[in-house]
mmCIF file of C-alpha atoms in Angstrom:
data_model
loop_
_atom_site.group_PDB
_atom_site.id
_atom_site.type_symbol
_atom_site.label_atom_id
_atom_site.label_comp_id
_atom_site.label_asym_id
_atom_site.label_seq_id
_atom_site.Cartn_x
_atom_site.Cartn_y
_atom_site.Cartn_z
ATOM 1 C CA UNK A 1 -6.731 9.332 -34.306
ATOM 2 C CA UNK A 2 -4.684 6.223 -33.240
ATOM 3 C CA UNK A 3 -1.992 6.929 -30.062
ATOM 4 C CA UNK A 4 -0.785 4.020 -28.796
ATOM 5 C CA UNK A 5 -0.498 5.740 -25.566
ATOM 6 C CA UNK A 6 -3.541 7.464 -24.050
ATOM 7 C CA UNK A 7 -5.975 8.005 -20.553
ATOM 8 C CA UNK A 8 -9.340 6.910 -19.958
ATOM 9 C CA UNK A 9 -11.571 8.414 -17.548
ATOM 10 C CA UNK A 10 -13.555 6.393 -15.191
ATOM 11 C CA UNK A 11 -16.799 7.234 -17.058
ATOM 12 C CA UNK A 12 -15.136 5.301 -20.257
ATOM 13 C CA UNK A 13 -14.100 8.538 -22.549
ATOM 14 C CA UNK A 14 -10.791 8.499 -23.879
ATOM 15 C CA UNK A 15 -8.958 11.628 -23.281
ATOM 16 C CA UNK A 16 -5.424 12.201 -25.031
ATOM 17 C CA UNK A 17 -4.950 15.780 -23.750
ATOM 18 C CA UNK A 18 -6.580 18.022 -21.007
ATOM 19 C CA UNK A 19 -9.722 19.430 -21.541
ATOM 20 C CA UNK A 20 -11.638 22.453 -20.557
ATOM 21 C CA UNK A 21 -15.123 21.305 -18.357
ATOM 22 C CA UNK A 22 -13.378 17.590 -16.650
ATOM 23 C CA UNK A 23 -13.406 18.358 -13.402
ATOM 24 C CA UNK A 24 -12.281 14.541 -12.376
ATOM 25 C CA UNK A 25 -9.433 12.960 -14.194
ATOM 26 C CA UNK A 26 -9.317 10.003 -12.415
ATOM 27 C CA UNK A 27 -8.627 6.907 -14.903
ATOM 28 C CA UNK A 28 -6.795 4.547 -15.824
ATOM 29 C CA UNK A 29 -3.346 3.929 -18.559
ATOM 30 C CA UNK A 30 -4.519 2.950 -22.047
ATOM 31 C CA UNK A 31 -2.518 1.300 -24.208
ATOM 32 C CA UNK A 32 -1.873 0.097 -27.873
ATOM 33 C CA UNK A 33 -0.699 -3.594 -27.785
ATOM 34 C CA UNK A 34 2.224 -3.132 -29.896
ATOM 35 C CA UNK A 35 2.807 -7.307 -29.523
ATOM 36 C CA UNK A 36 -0.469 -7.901 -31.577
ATOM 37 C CA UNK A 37 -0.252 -5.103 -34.822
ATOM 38 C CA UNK A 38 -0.098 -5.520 -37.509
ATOM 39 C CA UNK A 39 -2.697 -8.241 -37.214
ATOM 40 C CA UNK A 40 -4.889 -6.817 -34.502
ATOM 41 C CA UNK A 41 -5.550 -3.430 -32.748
ATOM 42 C CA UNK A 42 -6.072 -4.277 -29.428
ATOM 43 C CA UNK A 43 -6.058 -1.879 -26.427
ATOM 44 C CA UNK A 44 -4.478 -2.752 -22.574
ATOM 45 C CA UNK A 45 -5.154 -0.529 -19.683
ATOM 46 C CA UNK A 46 -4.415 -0.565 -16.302
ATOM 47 C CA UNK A 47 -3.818 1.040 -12.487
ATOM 48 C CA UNK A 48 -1.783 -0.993 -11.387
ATOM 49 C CA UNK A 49 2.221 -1.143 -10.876
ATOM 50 C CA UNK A 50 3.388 -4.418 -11.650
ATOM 51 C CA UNK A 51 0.951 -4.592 -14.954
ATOM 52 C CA UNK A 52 2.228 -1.195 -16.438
ATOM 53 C CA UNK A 53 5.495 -2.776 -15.377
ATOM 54 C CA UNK A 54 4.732 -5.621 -17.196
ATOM 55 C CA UNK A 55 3.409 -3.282 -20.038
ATOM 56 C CA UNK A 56 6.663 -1.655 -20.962
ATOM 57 C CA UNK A 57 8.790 -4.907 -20.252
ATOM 58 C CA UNK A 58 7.033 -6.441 -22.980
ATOM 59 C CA UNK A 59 7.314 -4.080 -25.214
ATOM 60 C CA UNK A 60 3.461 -3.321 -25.256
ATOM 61 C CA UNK A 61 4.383 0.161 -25.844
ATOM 62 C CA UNK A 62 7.236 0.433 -27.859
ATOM 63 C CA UNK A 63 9.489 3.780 -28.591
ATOM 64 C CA UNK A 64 11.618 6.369 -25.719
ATOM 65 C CA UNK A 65 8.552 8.710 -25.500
ATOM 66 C CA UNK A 66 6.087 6.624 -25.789
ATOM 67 C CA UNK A 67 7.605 4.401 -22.679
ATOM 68 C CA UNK A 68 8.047 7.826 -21.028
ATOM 69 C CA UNK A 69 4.731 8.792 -21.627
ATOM 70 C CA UNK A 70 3.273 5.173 -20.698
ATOM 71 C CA UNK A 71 5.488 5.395 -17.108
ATOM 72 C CA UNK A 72 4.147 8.943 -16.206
ATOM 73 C CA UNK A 73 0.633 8.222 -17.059
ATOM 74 C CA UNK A 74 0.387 5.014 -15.169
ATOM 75 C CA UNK A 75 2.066 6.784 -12.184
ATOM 76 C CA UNK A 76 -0.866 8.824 -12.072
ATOM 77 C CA UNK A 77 -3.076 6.129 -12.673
ATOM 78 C CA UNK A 78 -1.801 4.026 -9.514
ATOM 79 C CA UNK A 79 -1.832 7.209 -7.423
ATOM 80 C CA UNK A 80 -5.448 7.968 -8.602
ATOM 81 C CA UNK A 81 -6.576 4.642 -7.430
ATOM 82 C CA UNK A 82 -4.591 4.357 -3.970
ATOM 83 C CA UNK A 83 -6.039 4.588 -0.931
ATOM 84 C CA UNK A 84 -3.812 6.083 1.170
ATOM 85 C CA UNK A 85 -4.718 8.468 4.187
ATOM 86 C CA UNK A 86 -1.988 10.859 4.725
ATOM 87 C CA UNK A 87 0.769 12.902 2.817
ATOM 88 C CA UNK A 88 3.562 10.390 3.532
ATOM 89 C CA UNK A 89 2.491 7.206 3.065
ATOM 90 C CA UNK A 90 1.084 9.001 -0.158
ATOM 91 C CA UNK A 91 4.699 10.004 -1.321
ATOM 92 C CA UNK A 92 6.392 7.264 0.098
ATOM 93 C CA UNK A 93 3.713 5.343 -2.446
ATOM 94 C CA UNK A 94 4.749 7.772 -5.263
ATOM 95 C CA UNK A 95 7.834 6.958 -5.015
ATOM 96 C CA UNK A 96 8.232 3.384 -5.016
ATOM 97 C CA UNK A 97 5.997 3.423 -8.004
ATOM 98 C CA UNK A 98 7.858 5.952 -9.827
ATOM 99 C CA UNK A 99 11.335 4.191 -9.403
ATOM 100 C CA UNK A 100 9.390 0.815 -10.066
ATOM 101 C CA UNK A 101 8.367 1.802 -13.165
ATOM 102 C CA UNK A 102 11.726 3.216 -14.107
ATOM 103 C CA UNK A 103 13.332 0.050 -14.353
ATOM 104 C CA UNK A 104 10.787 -1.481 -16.592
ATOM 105 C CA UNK A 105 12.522 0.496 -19.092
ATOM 106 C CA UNK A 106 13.947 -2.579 -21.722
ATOM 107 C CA UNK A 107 16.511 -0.523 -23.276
ATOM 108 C CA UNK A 108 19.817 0.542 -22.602
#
């Protein structure tokens, strides 16, 4: 199966919904390239803010749920791979990210 939005675990799977037995979900965003089909599959995936930002500006994912789906997942992703050492900074982080991310969105 083909989703153009999906999560791959540090060890390399490709995961595109919780599994019984992964005990560590830490990952990173993977995307479908929108910009290259119909000429090209190619796969994007990051951690980090401004990229996914950059992601959905683009129009590397394309479609409302698909940017929702692209926004939550590389929320996760960035929180996954901060390094933050207490509660606040770690919320503070969440949500600069999180509103960040939300005005990537390149429709009305």
């Amino acid at each position: 199966m083909i989703d153009p939005v999906s999560w791959r675990l540090a060890g390399g799977e490709v995961l595109r919904e919780p599994r019984d037995g992964v005990t560590d979900y830490r990952g990173r965003l993977r995307l479908i390239d929108q910009t290259r089909l119909p000429g090209e599959l190619v796969y994007v995936e990051s951690a980090d803010t401004e990229e996914i930002f950059s992601f959905i500006q683009r129009l590397v994912v394309r479609g409302a749920p698909a940017i929702g789906c692209a926004a939550a997942l590389g929320l996760a992703a960035v929180m996954y791979h901060s390094a933050v050492a207490d509660e606040e900074t770690f919320r503070a982080l969440a949500e600069r990210t999180a509103a960040r991310l939300a005005e990537s969105r390149p429709t009305a």
